[in-house]
PDB file of C-alpha atoms in Angstrom:
ATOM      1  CA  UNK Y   6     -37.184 -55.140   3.278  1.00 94.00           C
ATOM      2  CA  UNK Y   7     -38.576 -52.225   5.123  1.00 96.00           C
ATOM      3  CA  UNK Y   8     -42.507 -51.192   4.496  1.00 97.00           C
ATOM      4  CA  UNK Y   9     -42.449 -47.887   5.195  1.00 98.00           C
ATOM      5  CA  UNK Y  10     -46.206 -46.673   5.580  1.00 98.00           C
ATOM      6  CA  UNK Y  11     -47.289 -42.340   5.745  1.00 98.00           C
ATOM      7  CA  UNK Y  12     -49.671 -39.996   5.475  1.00 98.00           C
ATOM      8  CA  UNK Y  13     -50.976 -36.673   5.933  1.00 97.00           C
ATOM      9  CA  UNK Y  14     -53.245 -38.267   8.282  1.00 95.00           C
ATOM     10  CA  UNK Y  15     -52.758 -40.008  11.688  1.00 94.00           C
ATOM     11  CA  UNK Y  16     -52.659 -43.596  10.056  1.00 96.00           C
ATOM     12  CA  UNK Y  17     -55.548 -45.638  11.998  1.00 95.00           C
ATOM     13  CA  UNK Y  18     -53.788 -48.652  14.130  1.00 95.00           C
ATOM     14  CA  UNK Y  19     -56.607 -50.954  12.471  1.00 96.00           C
ATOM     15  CA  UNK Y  20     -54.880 -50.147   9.328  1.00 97.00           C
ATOM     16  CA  UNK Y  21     -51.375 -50.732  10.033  1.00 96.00           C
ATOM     17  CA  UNK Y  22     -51.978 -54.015  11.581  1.00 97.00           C
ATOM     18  CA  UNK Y  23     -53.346 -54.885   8.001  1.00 97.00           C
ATOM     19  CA  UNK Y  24     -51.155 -54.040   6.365  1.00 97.00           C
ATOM     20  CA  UNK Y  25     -48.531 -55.716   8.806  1.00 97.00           C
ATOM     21  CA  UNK Y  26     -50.688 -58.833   8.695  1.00 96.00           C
ATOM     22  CA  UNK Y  27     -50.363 -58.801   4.958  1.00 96.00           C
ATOM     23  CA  UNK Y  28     -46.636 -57.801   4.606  1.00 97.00           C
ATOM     24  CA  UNK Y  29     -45.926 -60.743   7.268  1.00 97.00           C
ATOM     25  CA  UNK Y  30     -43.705 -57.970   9.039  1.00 96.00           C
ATOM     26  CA  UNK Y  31     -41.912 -59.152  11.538  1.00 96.00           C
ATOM     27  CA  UNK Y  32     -42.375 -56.059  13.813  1.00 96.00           C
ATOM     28  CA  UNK Y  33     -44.221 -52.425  13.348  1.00 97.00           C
ATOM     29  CA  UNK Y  34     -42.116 -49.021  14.372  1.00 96.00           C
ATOM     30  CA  UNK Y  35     -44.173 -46.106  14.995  1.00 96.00           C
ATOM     31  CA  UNK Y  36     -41.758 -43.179  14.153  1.00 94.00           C
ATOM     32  CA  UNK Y  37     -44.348 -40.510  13.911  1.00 91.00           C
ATOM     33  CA  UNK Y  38     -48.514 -40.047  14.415  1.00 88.00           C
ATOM     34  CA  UNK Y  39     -48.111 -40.146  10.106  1.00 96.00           C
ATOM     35  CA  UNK Y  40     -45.469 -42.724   9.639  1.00 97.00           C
ATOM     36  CA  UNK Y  41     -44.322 -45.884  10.369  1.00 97.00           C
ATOM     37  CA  UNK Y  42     -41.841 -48.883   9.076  1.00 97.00           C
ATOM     38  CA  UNK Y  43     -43.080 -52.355   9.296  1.00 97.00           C
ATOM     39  CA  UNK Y  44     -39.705 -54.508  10.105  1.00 96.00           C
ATOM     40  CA  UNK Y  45     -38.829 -57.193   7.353  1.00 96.00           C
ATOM     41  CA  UNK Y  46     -41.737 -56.970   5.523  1.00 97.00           C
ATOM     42  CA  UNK Y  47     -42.384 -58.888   2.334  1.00 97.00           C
ATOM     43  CA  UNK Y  48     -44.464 -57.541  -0.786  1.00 95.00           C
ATOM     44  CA  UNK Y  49     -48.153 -58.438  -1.598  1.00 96.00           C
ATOM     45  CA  UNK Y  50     -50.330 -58.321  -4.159  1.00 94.00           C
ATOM     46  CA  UNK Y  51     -52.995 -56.420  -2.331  1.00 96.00           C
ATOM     47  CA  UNK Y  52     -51.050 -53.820  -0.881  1.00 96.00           C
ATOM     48  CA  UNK Y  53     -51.089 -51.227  -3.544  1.00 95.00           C
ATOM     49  CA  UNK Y  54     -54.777 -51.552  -3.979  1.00 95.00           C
ATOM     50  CA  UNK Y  55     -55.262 -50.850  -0.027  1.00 97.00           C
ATOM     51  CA  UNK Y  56     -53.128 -48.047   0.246  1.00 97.00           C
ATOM     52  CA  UNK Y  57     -54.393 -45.895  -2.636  1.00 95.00           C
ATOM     53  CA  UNK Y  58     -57.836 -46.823  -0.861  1.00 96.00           C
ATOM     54  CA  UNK Y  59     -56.903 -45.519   2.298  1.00 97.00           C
ATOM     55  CA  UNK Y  60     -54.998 -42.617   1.023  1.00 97.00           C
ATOM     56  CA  UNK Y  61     -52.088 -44.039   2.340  1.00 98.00           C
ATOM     57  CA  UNK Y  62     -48.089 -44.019   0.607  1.00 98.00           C
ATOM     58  CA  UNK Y  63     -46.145 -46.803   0.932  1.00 98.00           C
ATOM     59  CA  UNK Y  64     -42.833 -47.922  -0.250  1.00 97.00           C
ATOM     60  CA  UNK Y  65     -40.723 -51.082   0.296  1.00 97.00           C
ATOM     61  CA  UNK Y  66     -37.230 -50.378   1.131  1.00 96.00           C
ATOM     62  CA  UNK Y  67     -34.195 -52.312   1.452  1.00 94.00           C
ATOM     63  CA  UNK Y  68     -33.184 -52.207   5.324  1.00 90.00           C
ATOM     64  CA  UNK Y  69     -29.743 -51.487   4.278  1.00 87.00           C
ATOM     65  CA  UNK Y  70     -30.960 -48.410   1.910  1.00 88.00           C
ATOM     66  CA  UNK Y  71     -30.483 -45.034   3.614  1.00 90.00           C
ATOM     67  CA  UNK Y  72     -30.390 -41.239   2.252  1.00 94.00           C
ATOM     68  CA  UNK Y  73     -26.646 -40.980   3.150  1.00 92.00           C
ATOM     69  CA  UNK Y  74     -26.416 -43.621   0.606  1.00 95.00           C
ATOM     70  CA  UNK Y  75     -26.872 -40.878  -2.196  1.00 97.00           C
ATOM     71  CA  UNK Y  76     -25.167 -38.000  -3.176  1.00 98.00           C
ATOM     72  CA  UNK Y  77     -27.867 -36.231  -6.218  1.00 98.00           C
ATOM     73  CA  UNK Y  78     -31.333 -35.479  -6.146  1.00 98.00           C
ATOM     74  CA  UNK Y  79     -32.511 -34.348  -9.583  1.00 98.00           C
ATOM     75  CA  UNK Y  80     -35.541 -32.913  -9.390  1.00 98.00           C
ATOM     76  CA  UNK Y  81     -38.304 -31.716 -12.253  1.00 97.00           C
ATOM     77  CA  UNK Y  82     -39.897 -28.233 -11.404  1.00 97.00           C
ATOM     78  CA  UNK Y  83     -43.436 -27.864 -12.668  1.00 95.00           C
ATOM     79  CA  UNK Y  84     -45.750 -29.658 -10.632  1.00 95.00           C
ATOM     80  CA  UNK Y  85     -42.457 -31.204  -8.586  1.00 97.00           C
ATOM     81  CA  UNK Y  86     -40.611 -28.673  -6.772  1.00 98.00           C
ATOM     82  CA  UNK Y  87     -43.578 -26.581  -7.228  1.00 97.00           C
ATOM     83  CA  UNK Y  88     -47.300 -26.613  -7.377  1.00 96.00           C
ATOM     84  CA  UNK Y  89     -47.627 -24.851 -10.695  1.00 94.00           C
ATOM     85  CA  UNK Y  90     -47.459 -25.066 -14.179  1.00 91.00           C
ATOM     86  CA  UNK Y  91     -45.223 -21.637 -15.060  1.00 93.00           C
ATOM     87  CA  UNK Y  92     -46.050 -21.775 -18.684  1.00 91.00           C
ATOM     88  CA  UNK Y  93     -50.199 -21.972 -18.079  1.00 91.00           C
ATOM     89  CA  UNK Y  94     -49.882 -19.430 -15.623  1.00 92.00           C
ATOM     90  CA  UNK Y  95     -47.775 -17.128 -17.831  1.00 92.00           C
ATOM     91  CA  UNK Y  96     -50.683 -18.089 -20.410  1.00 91.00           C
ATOM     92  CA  UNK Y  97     -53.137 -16.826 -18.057  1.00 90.00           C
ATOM     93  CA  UNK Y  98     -52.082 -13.761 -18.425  1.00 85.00           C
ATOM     94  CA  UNK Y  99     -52.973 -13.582 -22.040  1.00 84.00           C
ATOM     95  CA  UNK Y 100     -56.458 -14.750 -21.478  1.00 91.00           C
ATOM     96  CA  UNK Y 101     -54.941 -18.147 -22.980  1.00 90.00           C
ATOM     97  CA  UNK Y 102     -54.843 -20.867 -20.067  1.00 90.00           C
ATOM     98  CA  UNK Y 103     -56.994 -23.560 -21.232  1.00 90.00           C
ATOM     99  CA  UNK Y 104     -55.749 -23.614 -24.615  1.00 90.00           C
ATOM    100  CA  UNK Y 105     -52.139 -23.987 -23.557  1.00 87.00           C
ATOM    101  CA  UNK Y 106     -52.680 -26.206 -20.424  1.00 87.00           C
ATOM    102  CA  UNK Y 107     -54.534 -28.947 -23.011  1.00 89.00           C
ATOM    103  CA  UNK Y 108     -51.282 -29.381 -25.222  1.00 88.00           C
ATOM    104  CA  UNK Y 109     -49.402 -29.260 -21.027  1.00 83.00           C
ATOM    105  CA  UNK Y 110     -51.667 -32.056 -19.981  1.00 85.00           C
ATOM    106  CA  UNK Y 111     -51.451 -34.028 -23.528  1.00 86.00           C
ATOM    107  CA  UNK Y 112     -47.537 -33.313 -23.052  1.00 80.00           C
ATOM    108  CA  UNK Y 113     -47.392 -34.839 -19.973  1.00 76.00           C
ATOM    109  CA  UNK Y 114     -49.669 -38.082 -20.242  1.00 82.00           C
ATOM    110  CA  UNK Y 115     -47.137 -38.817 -23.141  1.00 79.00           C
ATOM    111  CA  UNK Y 116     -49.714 -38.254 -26.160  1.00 86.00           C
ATOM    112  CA  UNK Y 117     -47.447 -35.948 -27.381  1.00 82.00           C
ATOM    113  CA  UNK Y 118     -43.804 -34.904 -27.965  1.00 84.00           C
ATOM    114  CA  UNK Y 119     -42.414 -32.408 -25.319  1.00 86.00           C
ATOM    115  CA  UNK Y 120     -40.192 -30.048 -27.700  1.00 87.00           C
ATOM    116  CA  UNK Y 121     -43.472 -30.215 -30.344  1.00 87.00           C
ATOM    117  CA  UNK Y 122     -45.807 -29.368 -27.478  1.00 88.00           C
ATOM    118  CA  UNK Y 123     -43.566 -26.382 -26.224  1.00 91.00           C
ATOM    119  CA  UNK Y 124     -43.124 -24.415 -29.229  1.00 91.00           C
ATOM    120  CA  UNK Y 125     -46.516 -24.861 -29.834  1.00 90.00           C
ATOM    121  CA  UNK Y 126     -47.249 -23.212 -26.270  1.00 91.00           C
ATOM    122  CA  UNK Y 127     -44.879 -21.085 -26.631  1.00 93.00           C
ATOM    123  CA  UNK Y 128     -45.938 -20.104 -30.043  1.00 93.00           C
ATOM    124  CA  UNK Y 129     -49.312 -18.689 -28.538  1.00 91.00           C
ATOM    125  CA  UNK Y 130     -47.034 -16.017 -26.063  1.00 93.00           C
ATOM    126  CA  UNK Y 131     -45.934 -14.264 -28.889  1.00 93.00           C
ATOM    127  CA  UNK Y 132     -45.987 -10.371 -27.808  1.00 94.00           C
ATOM    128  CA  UNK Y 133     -46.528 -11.048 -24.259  1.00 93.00           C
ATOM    129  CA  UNK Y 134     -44.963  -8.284 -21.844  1.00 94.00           C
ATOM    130  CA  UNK Y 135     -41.889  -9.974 -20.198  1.00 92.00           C
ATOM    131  CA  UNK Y 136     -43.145  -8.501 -17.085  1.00 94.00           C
ATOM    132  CA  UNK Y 137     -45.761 -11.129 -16.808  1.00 93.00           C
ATOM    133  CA  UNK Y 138     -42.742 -13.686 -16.140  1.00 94.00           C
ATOM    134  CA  UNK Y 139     -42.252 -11.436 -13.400  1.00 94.00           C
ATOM    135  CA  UNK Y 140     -45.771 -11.762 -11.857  1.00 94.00           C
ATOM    136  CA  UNK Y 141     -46.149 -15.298 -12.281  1.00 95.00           C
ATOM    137  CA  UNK Y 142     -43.093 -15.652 -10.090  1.00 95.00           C
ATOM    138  CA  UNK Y 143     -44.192 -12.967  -7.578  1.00 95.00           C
ATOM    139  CA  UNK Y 144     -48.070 -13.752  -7.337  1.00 94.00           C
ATOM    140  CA  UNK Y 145     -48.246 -17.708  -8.385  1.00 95.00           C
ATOM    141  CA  UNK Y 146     -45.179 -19.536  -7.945  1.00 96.00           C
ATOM    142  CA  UNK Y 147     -45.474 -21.432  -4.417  1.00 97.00           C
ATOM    143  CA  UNK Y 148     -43.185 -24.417  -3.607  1.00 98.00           C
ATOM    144  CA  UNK Y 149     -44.925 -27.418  -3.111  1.00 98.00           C
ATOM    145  CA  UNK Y 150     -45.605 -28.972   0.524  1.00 98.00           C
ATOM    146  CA  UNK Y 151     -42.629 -30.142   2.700  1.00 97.00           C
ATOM    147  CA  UNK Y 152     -39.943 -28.358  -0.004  1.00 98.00           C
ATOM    148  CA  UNK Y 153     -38.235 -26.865   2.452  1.00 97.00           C
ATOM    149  CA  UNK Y 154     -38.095 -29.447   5.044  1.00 96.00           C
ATOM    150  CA  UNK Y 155     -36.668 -32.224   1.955  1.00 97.00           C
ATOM    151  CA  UNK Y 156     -34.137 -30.018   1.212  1.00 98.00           C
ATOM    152  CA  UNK Y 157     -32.761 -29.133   4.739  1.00 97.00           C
ATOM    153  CA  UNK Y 158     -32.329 -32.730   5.393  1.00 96.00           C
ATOM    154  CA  UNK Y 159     -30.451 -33.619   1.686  1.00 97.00           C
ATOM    155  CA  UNK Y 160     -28.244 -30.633   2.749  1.00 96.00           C
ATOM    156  CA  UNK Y 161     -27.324 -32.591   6.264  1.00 95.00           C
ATOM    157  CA  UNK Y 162     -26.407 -35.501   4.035  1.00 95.00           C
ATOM    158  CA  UNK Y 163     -24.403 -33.757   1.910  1.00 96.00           C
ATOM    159  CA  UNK Y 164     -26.632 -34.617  -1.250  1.00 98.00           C
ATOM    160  CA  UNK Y 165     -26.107 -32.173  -3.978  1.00 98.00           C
ATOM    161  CA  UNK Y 166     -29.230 -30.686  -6.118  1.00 98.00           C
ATOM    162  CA  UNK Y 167     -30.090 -30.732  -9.370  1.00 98.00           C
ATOM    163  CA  UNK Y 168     -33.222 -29.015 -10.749  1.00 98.00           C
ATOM    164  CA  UNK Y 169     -33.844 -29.424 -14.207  1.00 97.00           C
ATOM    165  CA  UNK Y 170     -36.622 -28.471 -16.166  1.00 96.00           C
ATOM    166  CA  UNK Y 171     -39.027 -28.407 -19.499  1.00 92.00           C
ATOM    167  CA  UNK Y 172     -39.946 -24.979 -17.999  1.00 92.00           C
ATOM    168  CA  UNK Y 173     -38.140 -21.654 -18.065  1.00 95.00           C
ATOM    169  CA  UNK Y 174     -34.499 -20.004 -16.922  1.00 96.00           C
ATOM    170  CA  UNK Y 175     -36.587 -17.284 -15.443  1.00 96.00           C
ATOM    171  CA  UNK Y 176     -38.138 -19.617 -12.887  1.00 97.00           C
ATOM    172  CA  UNK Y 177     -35.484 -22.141 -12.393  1.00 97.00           C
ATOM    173  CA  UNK Y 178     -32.487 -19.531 -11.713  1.00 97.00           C
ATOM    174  CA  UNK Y 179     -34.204 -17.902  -9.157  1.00 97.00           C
ATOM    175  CA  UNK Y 180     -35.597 -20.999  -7.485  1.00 97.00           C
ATOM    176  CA  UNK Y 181     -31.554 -21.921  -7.409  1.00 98.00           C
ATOM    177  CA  UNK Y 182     -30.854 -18.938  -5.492  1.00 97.00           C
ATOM    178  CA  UNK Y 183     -33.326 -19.172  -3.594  1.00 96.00           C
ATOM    179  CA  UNK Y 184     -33.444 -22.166  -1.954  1.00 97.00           C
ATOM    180  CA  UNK Y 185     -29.762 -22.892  -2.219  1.00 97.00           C
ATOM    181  CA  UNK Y 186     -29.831 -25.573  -4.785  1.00 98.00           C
ATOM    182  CA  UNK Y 187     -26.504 -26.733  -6.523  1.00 98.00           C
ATOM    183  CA  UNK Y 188     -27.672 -26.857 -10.517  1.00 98.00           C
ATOM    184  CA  UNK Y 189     -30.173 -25.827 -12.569  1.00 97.00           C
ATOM    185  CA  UNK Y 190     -30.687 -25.888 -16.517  1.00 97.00           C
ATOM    186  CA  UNK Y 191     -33.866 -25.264 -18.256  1.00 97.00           C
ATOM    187  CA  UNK Y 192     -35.102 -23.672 -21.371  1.00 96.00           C
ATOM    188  CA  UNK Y 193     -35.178 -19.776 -22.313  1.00 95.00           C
ATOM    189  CA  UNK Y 194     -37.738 -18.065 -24.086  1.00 95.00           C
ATOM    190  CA  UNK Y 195     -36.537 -15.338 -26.560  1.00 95.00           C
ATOM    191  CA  UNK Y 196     -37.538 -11.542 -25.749  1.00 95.00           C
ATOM    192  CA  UNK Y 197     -36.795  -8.636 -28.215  1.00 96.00           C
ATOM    193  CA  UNK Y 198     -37.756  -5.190 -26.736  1.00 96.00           C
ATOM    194  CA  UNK Y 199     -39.377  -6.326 -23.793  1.00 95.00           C
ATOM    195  CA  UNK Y 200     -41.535  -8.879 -25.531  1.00 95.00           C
ATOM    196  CA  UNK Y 201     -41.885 -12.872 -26.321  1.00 95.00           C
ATOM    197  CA  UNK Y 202     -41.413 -13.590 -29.742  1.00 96.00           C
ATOM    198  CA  UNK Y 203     -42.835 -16.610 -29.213  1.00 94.00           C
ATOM    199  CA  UNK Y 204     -39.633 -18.274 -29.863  1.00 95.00           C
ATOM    200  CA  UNK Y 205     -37.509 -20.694 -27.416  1.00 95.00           C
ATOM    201  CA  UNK Y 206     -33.879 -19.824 -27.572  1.00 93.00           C
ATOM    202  CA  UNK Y 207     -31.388 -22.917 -28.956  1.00 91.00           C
ATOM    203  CA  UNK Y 208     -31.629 -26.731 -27.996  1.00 90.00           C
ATOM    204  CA  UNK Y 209     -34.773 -27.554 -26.251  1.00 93.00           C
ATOM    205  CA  UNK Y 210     -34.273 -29.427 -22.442  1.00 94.00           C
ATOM    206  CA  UNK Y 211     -37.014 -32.173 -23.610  1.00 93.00           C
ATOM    207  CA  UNK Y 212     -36.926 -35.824 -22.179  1.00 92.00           C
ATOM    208  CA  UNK Y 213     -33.788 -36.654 -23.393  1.00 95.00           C
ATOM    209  CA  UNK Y 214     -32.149 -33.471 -22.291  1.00 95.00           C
ATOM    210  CA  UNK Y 215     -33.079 -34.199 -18.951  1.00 97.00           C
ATOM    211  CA  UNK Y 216     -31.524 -37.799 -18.589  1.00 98.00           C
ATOM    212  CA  UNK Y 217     -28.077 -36.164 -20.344  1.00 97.00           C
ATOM    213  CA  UNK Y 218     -27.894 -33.687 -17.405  1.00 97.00           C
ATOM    214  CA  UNK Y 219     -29.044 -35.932 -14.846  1.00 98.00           C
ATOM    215  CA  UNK Y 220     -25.877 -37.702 -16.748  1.00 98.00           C
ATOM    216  CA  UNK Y 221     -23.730 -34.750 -16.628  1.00 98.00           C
ATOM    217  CA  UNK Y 222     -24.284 -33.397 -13.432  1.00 98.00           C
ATOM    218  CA  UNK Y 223     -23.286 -36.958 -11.871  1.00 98.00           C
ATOM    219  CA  UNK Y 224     -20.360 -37.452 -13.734  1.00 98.00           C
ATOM    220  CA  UNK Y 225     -18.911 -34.459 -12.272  1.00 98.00           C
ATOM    221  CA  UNK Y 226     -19.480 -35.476  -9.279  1.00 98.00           C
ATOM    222  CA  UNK Y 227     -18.491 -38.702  -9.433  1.00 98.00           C
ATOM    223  CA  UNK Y 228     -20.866 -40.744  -8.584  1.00 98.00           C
ATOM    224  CA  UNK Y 229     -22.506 -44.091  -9.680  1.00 98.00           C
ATOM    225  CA  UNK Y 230     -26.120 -44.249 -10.947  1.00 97.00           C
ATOM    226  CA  UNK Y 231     -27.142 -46.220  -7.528  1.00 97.00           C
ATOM    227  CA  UNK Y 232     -26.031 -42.691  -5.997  1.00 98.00           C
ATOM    228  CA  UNK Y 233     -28.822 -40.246  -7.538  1.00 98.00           C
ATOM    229  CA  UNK Y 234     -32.265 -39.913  -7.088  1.00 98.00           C
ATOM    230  CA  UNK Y 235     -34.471 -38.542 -10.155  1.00 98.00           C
ATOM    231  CA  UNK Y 236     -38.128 -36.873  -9.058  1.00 98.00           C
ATOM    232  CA  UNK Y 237     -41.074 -35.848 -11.594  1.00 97.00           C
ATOM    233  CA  UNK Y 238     -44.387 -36.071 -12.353  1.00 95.00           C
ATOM    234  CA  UNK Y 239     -44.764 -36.442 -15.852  1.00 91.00           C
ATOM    235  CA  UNK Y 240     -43.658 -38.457 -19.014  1.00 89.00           C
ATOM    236  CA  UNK Y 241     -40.895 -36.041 -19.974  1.00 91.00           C
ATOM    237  CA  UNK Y 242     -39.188 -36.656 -16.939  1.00 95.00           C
ATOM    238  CA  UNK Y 243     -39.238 -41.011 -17.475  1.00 96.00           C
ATOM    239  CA  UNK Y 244     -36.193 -41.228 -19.533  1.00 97.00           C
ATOM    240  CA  UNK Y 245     -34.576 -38.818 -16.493  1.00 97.00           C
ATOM    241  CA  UNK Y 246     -35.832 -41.195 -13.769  1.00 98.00           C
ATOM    242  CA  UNK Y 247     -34.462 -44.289 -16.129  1.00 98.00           C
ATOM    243  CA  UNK Y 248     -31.055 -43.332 -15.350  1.00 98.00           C
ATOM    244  CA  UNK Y 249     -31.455 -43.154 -11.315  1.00 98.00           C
ATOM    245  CA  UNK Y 250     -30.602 -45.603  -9.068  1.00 97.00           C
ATOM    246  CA  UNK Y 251     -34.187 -44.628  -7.178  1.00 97.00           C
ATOM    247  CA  UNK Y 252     -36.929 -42.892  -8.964  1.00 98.00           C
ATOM    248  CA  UNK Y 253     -39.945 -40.920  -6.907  1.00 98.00           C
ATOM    249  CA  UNK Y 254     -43.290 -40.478  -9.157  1.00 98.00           C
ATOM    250  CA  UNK Y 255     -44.243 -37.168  -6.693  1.00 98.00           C
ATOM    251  CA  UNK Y 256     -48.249 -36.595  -7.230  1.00 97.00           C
ATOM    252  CA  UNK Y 257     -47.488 -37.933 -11.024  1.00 95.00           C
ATOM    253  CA  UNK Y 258     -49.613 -39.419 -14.068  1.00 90.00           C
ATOM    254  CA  UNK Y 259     -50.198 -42.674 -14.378  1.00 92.00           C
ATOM    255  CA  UNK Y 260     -47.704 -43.534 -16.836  1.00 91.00           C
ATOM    256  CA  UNK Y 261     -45.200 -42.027 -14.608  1.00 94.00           C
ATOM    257  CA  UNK Y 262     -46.210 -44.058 -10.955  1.00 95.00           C
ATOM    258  CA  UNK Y 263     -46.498 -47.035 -13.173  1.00 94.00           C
ATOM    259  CA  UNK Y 264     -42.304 -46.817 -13.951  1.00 96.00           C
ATOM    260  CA  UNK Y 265     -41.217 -45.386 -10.672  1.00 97.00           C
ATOM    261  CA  UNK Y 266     -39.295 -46.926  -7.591  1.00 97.00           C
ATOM    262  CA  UNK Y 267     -41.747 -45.309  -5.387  1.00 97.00           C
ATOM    263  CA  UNK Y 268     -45.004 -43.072  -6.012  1.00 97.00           C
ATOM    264  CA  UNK Y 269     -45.407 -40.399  -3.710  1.00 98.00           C
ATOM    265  CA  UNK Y 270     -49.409 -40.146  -4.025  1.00 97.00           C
ATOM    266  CA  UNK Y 271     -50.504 -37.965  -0.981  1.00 98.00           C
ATOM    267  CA  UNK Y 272     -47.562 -36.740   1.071  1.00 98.00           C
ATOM    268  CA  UNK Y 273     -45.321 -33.376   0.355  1.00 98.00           C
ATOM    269  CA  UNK Y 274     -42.207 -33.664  -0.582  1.00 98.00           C
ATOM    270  CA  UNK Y 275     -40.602 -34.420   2.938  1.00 97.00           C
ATOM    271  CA  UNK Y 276     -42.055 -37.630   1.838  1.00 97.00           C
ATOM    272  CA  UNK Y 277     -38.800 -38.972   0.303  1.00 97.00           C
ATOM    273  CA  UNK Y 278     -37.185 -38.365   3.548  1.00 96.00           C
ATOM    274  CA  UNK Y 279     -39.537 -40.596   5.511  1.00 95.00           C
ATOM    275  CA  UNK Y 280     -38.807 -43.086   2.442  1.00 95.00           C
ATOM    276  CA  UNK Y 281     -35.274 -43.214   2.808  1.00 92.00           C
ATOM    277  CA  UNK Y 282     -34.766 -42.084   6.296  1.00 82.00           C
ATOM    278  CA  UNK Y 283     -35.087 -44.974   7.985  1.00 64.00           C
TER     279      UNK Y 283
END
């Protein structure tokens, strides 16, 4: 195994050799001021522990485990591709952000059920303007760090996108076009006469819905479970990352890093590249 080792931070040399020392890696590879990969590298128990510490991410990866290996990325939005929360922005705009961004954060530390917990948020838009959709994405909606960068290099491996999402067909569609991505499902909120009835229109995307297009999506394709990786931050997205071959907690709860291949604590998203690039 491979200990890869990155930060936003020039990573001190007093630190690698730790963690080297620890790992009983054979040999250290600087590949960047921010990154290395300690050569045949074994796990220990203090490792996790030091890391978090030193605001370092970390990830043990087979030597013969590389991004061409894959051929889907399914990705959450909310926090994941982005560094917002659509729905307790779109809240905002009805003076109603901390109610509805309590039942997000319950929602998402698993307290309570997703499809409950969004037509309960939901529930409080009623007779919202549908342009405020429209300013959320315009004035709030910012990709999270090293988007861009992650998806140029899945691109040059030929690794097909997938963003799917508790959130809304407003946001997801037009992320989709874009930044070029392959698929994206999501939920849609009703509107009558310009306004939100407070209503989401047919079959929730909840947990479950998630993992079943993670399913679809690589069916199509044809690919094996070993070939996709599943990103997200919160419990609705665990049963998604269940079904991956390699599953990235990205800035996640808890209950989320504690399931996940690798947690991606600190870095943008470029981090999985660093993961897997090497």
């Amino acid at each position: 195994m491979n200990l890869i080792l990155q930060a936003l931070h020039d990573i001190p040399s007093a630190q690698v050799e730790h963690l080297a020392k620890l790992s009983s890696a054979a040999r250290i590879e600087q590949v960047a001021p921010h990154l290395y990969c300690l050569r045949d590298a074994k796990p220990h128990a203090e490792i996790a522990a030091y890391c978090f510490e030193n605001r370092l991410d970390y990830g043990f990866v087979p030597r013969d485990k590389h991004l061409s290996d894959f051929g889907l990325l399914v990705m959450d939005m909310d926090s994941t591709l982005i560094s917002i929360e659509c729905i307790d922005e779109i809240a905002d705009m009805q003076g109603l952000k901390p109610q509805v961004a309590a039942i997000t954060e319950s929602a998402m530390r698993g307290e309570i059920d997703f499809a409950e917990s969004l037509r309960r948020r939901v529930g409080l838009l009623k007779g919202l303007d549908e342009g405020a959709l429209l300013r959320v994405h315009d004035e709030r909606l910012q990709l999270n760090p090293g988007a861009e960068i992650m998806l140029a290099e899945l691109k040059k491996h030929g690794i097909r996108t997938l963003l799917v999402s508790g959130g809304f067909v407003f946001f997801t569609e037009r992320l989709k076009a874009r930044l070029g991505l392959d698929f994206a499902q999501a939920n849609e909120l009703e509107i009558v006469n310009g306004k939100l009835t407070g209503k989401v229109c047919g079959k929730i995307v909840d947990a479950q819905g998630k993992a079943d297009w993670l399913n679809r999506v690589r069916e199509e394709l044809g690919l094996k479970r070993e070939q996709v990786i599943a990103m997200g931050d919160g419990a609705n997205d665990l049963k998604m990352m269940a079904q991956a071959g390699v599953s990235i907690a990205y800035h996640a709860k808890p209950v989320v890093r504690e399931q996940a291949s690798y947690s991606l604590n600190f870095v943008g998203l470029d981090g999985l590249v660093n993961l897997l690039g090497h």
